[in-house]
Short mmCIF file of C-alpha atoms and ligand atoms in Angstrom, two decimals:
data_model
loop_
_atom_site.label_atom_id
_atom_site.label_comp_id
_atom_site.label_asym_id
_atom_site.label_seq_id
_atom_site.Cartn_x
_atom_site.Cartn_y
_atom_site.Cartn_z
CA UNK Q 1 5.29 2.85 26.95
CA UNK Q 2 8.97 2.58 27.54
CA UNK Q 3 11.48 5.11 26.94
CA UNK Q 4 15.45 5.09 26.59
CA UNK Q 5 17.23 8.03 28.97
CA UNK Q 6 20.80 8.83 27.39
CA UNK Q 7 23.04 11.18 29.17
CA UNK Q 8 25.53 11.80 25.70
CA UNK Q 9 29.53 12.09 25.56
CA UNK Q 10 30.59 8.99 26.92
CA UNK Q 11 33.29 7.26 24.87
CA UNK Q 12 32.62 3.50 24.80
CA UNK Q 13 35.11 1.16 25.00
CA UNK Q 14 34.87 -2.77 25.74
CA UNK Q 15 33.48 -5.65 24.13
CA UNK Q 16 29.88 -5.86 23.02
CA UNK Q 17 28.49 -9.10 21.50
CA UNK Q 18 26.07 -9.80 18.35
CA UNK Q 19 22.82 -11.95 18.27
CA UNK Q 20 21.64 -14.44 15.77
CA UNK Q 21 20.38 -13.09 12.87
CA UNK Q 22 16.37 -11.78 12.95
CA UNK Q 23 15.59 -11.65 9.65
CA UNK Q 24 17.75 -15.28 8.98
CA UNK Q 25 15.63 -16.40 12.07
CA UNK Q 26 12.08 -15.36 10.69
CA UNK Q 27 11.57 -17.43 7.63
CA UNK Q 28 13.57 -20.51 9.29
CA UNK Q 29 10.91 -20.37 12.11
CA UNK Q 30 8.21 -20.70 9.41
CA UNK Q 31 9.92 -23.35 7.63
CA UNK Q 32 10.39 -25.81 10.78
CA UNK Q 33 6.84 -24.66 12.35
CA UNK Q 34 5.30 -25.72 8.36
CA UNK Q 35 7.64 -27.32 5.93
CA UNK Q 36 8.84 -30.30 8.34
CA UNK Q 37 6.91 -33.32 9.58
CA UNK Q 38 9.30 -33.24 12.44
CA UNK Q 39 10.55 -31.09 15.06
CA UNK Q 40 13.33 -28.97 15.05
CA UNK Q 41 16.15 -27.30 16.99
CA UNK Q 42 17.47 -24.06 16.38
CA UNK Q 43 20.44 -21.76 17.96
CA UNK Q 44 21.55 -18.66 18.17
CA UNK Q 45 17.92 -17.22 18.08
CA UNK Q 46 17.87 -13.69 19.57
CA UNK Q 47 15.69 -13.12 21.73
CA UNK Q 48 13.38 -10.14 20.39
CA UNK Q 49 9.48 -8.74 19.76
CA UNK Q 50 9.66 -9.71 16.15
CA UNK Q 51 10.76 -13.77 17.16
CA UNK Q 52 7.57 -13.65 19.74
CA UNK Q 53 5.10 -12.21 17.09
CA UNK Q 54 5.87 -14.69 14.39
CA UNK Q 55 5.70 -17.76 17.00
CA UNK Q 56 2.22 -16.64 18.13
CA UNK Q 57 1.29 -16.64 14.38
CA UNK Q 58 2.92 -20.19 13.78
CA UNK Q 59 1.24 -21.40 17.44
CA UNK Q 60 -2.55 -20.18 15.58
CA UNK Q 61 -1.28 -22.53 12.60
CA UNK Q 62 -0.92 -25.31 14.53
CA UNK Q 63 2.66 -25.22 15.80
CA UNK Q 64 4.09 -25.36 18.86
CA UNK Q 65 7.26 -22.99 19.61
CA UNK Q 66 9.69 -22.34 22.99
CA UNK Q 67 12.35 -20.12 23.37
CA UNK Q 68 14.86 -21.09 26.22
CA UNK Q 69 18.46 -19.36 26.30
CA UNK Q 70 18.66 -18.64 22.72
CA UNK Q 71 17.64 -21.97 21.28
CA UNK Q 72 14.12 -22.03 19.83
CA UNK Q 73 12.58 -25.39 20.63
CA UNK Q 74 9.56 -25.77 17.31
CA UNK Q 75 7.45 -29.03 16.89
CA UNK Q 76 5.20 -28.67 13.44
CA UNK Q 77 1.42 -28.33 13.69
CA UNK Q 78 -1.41 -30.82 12.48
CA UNK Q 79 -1.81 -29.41 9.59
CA UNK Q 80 -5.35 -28.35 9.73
CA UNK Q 81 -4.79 -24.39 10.47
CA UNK Q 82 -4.17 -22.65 7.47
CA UNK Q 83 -5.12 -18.67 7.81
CA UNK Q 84 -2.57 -15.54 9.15
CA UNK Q 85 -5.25 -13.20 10.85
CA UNK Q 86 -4.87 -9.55 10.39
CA UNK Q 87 -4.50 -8.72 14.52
CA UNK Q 88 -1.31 -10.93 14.06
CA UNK Q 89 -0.04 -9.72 10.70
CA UNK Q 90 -0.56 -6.23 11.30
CA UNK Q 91 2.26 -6.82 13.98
CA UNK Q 92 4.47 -8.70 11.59
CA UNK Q 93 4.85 -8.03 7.93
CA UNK Q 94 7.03 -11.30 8.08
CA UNK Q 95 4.32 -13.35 8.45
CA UNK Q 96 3.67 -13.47 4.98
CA UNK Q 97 6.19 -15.59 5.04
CA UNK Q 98 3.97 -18.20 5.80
CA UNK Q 99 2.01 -18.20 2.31
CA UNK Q 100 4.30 -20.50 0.47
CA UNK Q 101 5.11 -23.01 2.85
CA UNK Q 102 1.42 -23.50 3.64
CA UNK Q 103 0.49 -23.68 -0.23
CA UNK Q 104 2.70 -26.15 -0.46
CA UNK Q 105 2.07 -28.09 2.51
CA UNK Q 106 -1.45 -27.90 2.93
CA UNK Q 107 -2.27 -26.64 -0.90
CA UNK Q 108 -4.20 -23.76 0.94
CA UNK Q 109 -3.59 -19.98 2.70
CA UNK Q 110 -5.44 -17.41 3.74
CA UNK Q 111 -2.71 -14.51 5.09
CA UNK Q 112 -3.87 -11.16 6.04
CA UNK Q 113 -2.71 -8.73 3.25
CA UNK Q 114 0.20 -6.96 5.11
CA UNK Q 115 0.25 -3.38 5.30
CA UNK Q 116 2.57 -0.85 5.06
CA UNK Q 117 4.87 0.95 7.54
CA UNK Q 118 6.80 4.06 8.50
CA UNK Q 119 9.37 3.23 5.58
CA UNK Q 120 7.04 2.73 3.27
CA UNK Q 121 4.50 0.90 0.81
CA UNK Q 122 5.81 -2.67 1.43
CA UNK Q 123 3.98 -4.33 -1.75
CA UNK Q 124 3.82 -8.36 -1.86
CA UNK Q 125 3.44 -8.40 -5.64
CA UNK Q 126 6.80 -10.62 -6.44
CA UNK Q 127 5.60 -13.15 -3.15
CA UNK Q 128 2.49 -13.68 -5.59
CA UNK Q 129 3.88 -13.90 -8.91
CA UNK Q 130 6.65 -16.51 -7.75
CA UNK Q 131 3.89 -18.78 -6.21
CA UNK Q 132 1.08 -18.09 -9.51
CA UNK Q 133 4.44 -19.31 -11.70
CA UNK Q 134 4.27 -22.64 -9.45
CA UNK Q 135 0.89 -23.01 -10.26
CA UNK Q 136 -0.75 -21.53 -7.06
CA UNK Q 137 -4.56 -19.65 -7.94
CA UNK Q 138 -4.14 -16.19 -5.93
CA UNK Q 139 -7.05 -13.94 -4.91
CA UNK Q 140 -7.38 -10.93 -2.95
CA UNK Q 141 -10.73 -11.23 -0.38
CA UNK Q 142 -11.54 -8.80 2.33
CA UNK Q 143 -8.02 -7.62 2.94
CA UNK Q 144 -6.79 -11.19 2.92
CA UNK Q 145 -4.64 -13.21 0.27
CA UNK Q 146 -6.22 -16.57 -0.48
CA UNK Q 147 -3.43 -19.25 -2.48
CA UNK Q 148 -4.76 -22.32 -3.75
CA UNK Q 149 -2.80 -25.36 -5.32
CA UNK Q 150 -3.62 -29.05 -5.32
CA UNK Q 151 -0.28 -29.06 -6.31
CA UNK Q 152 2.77 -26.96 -7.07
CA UNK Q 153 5.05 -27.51 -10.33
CA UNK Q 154 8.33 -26.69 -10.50
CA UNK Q 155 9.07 -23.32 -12.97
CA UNK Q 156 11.57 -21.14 -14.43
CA UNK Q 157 11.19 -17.55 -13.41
CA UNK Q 158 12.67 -14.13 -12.96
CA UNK Q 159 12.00 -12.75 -9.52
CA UNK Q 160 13.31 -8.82 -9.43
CA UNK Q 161 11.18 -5.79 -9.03
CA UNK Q 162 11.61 -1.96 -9.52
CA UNK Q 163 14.08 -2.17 -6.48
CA UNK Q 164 16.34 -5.47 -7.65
CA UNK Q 165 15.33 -8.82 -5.91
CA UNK Q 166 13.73 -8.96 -3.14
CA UNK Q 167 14.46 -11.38 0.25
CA UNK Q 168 11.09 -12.07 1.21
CA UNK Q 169 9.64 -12.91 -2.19
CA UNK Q 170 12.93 -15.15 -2.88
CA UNK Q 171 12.56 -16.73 0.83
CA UNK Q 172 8.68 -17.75 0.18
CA UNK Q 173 8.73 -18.99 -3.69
CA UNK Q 174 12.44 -20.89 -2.34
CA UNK Q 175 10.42 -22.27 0.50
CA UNK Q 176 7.33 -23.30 -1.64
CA UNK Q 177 9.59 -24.62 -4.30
CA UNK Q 178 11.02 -27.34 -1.78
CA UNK Q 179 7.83 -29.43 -1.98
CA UNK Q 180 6.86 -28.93 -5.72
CA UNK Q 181 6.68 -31.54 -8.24
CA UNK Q 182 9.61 -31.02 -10.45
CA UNK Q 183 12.65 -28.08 -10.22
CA UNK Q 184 12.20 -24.40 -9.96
CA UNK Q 185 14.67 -22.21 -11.06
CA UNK Q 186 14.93 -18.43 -9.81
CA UNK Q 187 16.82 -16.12 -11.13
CA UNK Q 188 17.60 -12.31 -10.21
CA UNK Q 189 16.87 -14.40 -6.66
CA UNK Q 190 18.24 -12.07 -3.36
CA UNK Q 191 21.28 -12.93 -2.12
CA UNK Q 192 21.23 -11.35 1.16
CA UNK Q 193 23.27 -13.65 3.78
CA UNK Q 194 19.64 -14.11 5.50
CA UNK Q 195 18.38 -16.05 2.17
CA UNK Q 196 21.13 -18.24 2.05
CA UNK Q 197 21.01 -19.32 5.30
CA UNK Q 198 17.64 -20.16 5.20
CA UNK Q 199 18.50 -22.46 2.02
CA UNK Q 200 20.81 -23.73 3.94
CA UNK Q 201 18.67 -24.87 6.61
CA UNK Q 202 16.30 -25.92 4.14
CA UNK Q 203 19.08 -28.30 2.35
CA UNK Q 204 19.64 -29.74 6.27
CA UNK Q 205 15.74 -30.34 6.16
CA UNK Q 206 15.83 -32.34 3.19
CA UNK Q 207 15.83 -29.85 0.63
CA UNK Q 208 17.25 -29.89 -2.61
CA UNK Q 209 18.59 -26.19 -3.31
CA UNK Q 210 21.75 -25.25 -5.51
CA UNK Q 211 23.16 -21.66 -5.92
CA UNK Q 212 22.57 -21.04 -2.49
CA UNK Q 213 24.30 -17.30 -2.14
CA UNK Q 214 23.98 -16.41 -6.00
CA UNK Q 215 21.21 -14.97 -7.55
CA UNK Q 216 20.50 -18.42 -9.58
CA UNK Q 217 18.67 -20.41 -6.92
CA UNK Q 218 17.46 -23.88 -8.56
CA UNK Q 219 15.18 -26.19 -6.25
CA UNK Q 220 14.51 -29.36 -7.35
CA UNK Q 221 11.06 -30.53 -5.98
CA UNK Q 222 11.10 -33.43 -2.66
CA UNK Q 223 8.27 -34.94 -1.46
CA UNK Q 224 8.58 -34.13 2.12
CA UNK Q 225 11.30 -32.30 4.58
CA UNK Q 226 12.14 -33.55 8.16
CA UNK Q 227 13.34 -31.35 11.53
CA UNK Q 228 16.75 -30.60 11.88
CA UNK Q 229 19.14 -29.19 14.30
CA UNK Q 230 20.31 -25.63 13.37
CA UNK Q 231 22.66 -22.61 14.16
CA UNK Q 232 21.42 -19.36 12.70
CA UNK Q 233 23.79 -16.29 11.45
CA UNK Q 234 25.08 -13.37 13.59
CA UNK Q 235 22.77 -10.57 12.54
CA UNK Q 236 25.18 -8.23 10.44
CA UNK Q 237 22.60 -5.04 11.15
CA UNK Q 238 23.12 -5.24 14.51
CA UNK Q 239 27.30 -5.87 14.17
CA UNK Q 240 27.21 -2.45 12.24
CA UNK Q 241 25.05 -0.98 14.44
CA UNK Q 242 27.30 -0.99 16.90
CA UNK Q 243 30.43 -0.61 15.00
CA UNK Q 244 28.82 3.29 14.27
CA UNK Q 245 28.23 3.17 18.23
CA UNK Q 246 32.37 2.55 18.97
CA UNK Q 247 32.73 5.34 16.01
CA UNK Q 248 30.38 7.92 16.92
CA UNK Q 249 31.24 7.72 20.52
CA UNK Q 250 35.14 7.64 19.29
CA UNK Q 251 35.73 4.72 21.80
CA UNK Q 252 37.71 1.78 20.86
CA UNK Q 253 34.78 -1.18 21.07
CA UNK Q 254 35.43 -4.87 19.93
CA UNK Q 255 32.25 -6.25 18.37
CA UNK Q 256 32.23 -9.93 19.26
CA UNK Q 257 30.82 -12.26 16.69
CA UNK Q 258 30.42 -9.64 13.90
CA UNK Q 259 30.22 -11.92 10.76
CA UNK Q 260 33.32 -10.14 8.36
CA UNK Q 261 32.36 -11.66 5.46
CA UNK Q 262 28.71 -10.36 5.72
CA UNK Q 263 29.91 -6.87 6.28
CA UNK Q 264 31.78 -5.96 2.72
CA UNK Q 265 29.97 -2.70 2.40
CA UNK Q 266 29.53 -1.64 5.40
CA UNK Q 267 33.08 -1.61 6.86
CA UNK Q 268 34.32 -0.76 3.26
CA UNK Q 269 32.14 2.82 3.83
CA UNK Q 270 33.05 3.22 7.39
CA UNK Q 271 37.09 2.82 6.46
CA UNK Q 272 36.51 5.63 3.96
CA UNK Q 273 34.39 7.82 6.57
CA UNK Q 274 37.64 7.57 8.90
CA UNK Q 275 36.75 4.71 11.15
CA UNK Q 276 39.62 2.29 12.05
CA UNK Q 277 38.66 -1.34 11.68
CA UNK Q 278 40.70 -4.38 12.55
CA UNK Q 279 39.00 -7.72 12.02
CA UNK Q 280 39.72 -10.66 14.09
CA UNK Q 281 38.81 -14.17 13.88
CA UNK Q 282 35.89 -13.61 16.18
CA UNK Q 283 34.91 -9.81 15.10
CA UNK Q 284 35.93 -6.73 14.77
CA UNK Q 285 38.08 -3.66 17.13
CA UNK Q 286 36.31 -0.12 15.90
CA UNK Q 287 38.28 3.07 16.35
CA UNK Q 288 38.32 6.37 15.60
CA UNK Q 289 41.89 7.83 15.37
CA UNK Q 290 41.58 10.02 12.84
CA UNK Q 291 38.85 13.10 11.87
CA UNK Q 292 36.09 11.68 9.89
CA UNK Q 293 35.52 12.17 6.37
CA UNK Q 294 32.34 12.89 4.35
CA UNK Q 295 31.26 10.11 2.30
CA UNK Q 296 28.35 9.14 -0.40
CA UNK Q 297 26.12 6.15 0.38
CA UNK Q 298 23.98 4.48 -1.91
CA UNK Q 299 21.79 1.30 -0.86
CA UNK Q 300 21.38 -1.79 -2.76
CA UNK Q 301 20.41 -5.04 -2.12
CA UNK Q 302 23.32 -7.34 -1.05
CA UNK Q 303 26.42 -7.29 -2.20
CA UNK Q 304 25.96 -3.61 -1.60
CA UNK Q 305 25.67 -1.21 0.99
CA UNK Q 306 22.74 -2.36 3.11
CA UNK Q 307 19.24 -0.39 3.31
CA UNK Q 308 18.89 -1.23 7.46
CA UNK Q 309 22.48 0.54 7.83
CA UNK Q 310 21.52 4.07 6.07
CA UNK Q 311 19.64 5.40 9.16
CA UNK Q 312 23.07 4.35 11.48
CA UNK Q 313 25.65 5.53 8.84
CA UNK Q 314 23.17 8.90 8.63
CA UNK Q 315 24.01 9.58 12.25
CA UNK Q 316 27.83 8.82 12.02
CA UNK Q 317 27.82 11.56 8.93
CA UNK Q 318 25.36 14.00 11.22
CA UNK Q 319 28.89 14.63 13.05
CA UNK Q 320 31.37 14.12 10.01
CA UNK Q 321 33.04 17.54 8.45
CA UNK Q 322 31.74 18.42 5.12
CA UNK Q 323 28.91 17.25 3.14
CA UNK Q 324 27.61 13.95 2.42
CA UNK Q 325 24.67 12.33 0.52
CA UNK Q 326 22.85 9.62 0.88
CA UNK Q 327 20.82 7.54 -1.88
CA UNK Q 328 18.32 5.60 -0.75
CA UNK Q 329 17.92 2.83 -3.55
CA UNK Q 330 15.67 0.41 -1.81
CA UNK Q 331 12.59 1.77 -0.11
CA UNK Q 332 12.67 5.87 -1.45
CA UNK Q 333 11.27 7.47 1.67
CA UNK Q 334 13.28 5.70 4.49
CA UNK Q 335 14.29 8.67 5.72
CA UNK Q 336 11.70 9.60 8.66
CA UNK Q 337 14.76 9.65 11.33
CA UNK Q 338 16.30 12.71 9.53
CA UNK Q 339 14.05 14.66 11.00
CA UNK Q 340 14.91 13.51 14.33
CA UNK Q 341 18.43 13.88 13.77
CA UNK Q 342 17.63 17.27 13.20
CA UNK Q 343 16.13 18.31 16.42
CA UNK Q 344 19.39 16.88 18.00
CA UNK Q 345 20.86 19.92 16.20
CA UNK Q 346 22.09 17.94 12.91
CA UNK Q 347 21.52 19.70 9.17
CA UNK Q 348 19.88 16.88 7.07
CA UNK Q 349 17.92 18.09 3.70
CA UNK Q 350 16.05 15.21 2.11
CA UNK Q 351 14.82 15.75 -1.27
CA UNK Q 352 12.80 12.25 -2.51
CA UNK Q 353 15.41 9.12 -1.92
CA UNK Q 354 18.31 11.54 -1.66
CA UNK Q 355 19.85 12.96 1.12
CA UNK Q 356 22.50 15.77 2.04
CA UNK Q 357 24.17 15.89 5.37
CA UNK Q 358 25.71 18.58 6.27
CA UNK Q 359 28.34 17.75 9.53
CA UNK Q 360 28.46 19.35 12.86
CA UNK Q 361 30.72 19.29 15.40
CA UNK Q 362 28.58 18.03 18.13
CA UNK Q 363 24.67 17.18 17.72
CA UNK Q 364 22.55 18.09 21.34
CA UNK Q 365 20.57 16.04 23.22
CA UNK Q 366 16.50 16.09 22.77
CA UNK Q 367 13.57 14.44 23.21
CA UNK Q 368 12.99 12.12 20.17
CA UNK Q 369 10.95 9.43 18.92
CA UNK Q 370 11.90 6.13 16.87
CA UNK Q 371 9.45 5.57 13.38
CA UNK Q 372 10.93 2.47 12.69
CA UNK Q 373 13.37 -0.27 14.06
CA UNK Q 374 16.57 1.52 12.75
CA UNK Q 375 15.54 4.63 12.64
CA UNK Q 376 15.12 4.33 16.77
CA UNK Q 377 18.75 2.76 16.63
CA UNK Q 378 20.11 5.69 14.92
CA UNK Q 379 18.48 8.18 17.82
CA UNK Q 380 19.88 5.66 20.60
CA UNK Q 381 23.45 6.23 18.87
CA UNK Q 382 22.88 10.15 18.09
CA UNK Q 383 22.34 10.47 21.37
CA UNK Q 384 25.23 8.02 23.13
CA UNK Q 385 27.29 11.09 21.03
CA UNK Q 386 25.47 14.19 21.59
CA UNK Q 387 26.15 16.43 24.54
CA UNK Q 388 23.51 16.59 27.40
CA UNK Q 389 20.39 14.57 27.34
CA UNK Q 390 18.46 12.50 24.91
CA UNK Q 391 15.25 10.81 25.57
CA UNK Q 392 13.82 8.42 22.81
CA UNK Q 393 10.59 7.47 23.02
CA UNK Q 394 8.40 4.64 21.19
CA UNK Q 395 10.73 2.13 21.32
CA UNK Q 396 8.77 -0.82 20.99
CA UNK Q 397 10.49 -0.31 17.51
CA UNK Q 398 13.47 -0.54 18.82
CA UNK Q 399 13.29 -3.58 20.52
CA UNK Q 400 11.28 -5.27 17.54
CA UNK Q 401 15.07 -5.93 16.48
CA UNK Q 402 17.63 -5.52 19.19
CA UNK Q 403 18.10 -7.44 22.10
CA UNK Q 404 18.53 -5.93 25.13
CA UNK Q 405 20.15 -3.04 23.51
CA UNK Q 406 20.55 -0.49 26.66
CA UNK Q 407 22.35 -3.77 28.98
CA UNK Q 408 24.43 -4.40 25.70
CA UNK Q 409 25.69 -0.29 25.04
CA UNK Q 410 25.97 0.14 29.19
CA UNK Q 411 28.12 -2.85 29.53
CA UNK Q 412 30.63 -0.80 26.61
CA UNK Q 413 29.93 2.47 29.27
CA UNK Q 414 26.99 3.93 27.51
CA UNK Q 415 25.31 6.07 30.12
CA UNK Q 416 21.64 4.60 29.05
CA UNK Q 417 18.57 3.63 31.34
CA UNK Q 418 15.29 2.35 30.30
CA UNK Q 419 12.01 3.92 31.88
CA UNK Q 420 8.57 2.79 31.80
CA UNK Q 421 6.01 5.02 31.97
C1 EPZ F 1 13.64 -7.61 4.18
O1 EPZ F 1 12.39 -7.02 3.98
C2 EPZ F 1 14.05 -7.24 5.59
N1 EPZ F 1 13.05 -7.77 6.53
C3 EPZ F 1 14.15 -5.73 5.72
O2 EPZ F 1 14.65 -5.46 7.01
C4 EPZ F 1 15.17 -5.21 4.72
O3 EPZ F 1 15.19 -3.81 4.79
C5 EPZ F 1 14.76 -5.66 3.31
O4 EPZ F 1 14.63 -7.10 3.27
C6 EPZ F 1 15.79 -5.25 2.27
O5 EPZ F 1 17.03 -5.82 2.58
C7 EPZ F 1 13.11 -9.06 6.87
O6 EPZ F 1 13.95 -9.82 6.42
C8 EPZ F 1 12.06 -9.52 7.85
P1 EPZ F 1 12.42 -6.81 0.02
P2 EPZ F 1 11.52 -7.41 2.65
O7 EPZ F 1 11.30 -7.68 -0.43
O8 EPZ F 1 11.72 -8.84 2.33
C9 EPZ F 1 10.26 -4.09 -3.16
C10 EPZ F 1 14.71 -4.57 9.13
O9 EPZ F 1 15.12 -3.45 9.41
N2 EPZ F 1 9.32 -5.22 -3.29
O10 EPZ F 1 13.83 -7.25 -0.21
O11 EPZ F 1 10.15 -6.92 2.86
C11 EPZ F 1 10.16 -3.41 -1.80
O12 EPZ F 1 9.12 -2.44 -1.79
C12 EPZ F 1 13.81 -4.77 7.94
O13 EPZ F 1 15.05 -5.62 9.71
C13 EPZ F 1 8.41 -5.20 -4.35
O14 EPZ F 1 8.38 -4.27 -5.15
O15 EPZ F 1 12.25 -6.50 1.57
C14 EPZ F 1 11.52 -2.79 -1.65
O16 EPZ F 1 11.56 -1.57 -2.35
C15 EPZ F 1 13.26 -3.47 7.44
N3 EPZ F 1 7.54 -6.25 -4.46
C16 EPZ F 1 12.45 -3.80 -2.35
O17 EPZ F 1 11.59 -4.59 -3.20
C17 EPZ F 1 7.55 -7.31 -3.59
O18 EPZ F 1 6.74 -8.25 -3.76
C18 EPZ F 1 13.17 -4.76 -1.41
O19 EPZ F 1 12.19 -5.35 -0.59
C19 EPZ F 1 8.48 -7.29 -2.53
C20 EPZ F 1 9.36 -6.24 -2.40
#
């Protein structure tokens, strides 16, 4: 397995650019590989682990899918493949994604129940209830969900669970919706940047979707939805990834492409932590000219302070004076990578979703290993500001979600190599 080798300390300065959007990528791919009757064309498409596992999914449905310089090339399937098998769900949670549109394409699926992961139970309960409210007969079989529908109707429903909305329960019943008889209306509907531009793509398909953005979303029912040519979303994780990689390094790095207007909380919480931001038409300049400050975090689903920034704002407050919390409001034990942070010399205490950081003035390199996709970005930036060396292992999780992250952070003056074992 592969393994990052940082050598700590080095301020980064330069410009370092943002991808397209994963998780605005994902369900579009499912759409154009299922919804359409005609091929599509879409840009901006990183180029990552998670893009390759969903296309070998939609290629066992029937599709056929290339990736060339960023543009995903997808040309719909037959139509007669209708099951997600567990040896290619297990790899991607996301492909549930494919329940909906194939419901409401084919009026049959048969996707492997997805399981859980290091941040935690990852239940599909809302994905369900949105499609039984269009009229979809659900059972669970052998570890597999089985949807039925000769056809789907159009319904009113409220889509929030214990944790607010949720994006991939809104993406699939918004999907399904597009091809029902009749209009759907969803409230309490996600309203993370990803949703909306996969409505928007769907709209550019053919689709009939107002509210796009709000929590409101109302779909009224077409019969069928055509290819279209596409540009996806920066991917705002990644922009505030590295925006905690200029600040934790205290280097002056512009962040080319970060999307401003997806980044409310996040640069709203690094401003108060001490980090200088000055936002430009085409992203943002990070610095770092004053001490930082302790803050308190709390996720929550979009408009607020984003759940796949709390591991990267966790190491930025590893090395702020003072103590900070963090509340983790979305998934309650996503907090495997404070125990990382702490054998890089940091003082986290977690106590359920809540956790107090106490700042040092310099974490130490160690050997450390990524649980999850941000969790292994937060190690990769704990140790670009640690002194001596950090080596992170199992970062297959890593690159799940970042492209090329160790040619990105050396071309900024990271001191970062990648080994294979
Ligand atoms: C998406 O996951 C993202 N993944 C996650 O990003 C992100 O952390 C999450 O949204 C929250 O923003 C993709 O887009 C591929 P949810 P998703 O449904 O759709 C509960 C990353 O780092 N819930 O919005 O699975 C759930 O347990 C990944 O890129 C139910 O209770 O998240 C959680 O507590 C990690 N029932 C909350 O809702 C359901 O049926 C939000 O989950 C579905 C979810």
């Amino acid at each position: 397995m592969d393994r990052l080798i940082i050598n700590g300390g080095k301020q980064l300065k330069g410009t370092i650019s943002v991808s397209g959007s994963k998780n605005a990528t994902l369900p579009i791919a499912v759409a154009a590989a299922i919804l359409a009757d005609s091929s599509s064309v879409i840009h901006n498409v990183p180029n990552l682990n998670d893009i390759d596992s969903l296309c070998a999914v939609l290629e066992v449905l029937g599709a056929t899918t290339k990736l060339e310089n960023s543009t995903l090339y997808i040309e719909p399937g037959d139509r007669s493949a209708y099951e997600a098998p567990y040896d290619l769900v297990r790899k991607m949670r996301a492909s549930i994604y494919v329940l909906g549109p194939l419901v409401a394409r084919l009026g049959i699926a048969k996707v492997s129940f997805p399981g859980g992961c290091a941040i935690g139970p990852r239940p599909v309960d809302l994905h369900l209830k949105g499609l039984q409210q269009l009229g979809a007969e659900v059972e669970i079989d052998s570890g597999y969900i089985i949807a039925r529908a000769n056809r789907l109707v159009g319904a009113e429903m409220y889509l929030r669970g214990p944790h607010g909305s949720s994006v991939g329960a809104t993406a699939n019943v918004m999907m399904a919706a597009t091809l029902a008889d009749g209009t759907t209306t969803i409230r309490g509907a996600a309203c993370e940047p990803e949703v909306a531009d996969l409505a928007n793509f769907l709209n550019a398909m053919g689709a009939d979707i107002g509210g796009v953005g709000t929590s409101t979303l109302t779909i009224h029912g077409v019969k069928q939805l055509h290819g279209t040519e596409y540009t996806v979303i920066p991917d705002r994780i990644e922009a505030g990834t590295f925006m905690v990689a200029g600040a934790v390094t205290k280097g002056e790095v512009f962040v080319k492409g970060a999307p401003a207007e997806h980044l409310g909380a996040t640069s709203e919480k690094l401003i108060e932590a001490g980090v200088q931001l000055d936002w430009a038409d085409d992203g943002v300049r990070v610095r770092t000219p004053r001490d930082f400050q302790a803050v308190h975090i709390a996720t929550d689903t979009y408009p607020g302070f984003p759940t796949d920034m709390q591991a990267q704002m966790m190491g930025l407050l590893s090395i702020t004076p003072g103590i900070s919390t963090i509340t983790e409001g979305i998934y309650l034990d996503r907090f495997m990578h404070a125990s990382e942070l702490n054998r890089m010399g940091a003082d986290i205490r977690v106590e359920g979703n809540h956790a107090v950081v106490r700042g040092k003035l310099r974490l130490s390199g160690a050997p450390v290993m990524a649980s999850d996709l941000r969790a292994g970005a937060v190690l990769v930036l704990a140790g670009m500001a640690a002194a001596g060396e950090t080596v992170v292992s199992r970062i297959y999780h890593i690159d799940r979600g970042y492209e090329n992250i160790e040619q990105k952070l050396a071309g900024i003056g990271a001191d970062i190599i990648r080994v294979s074992d």
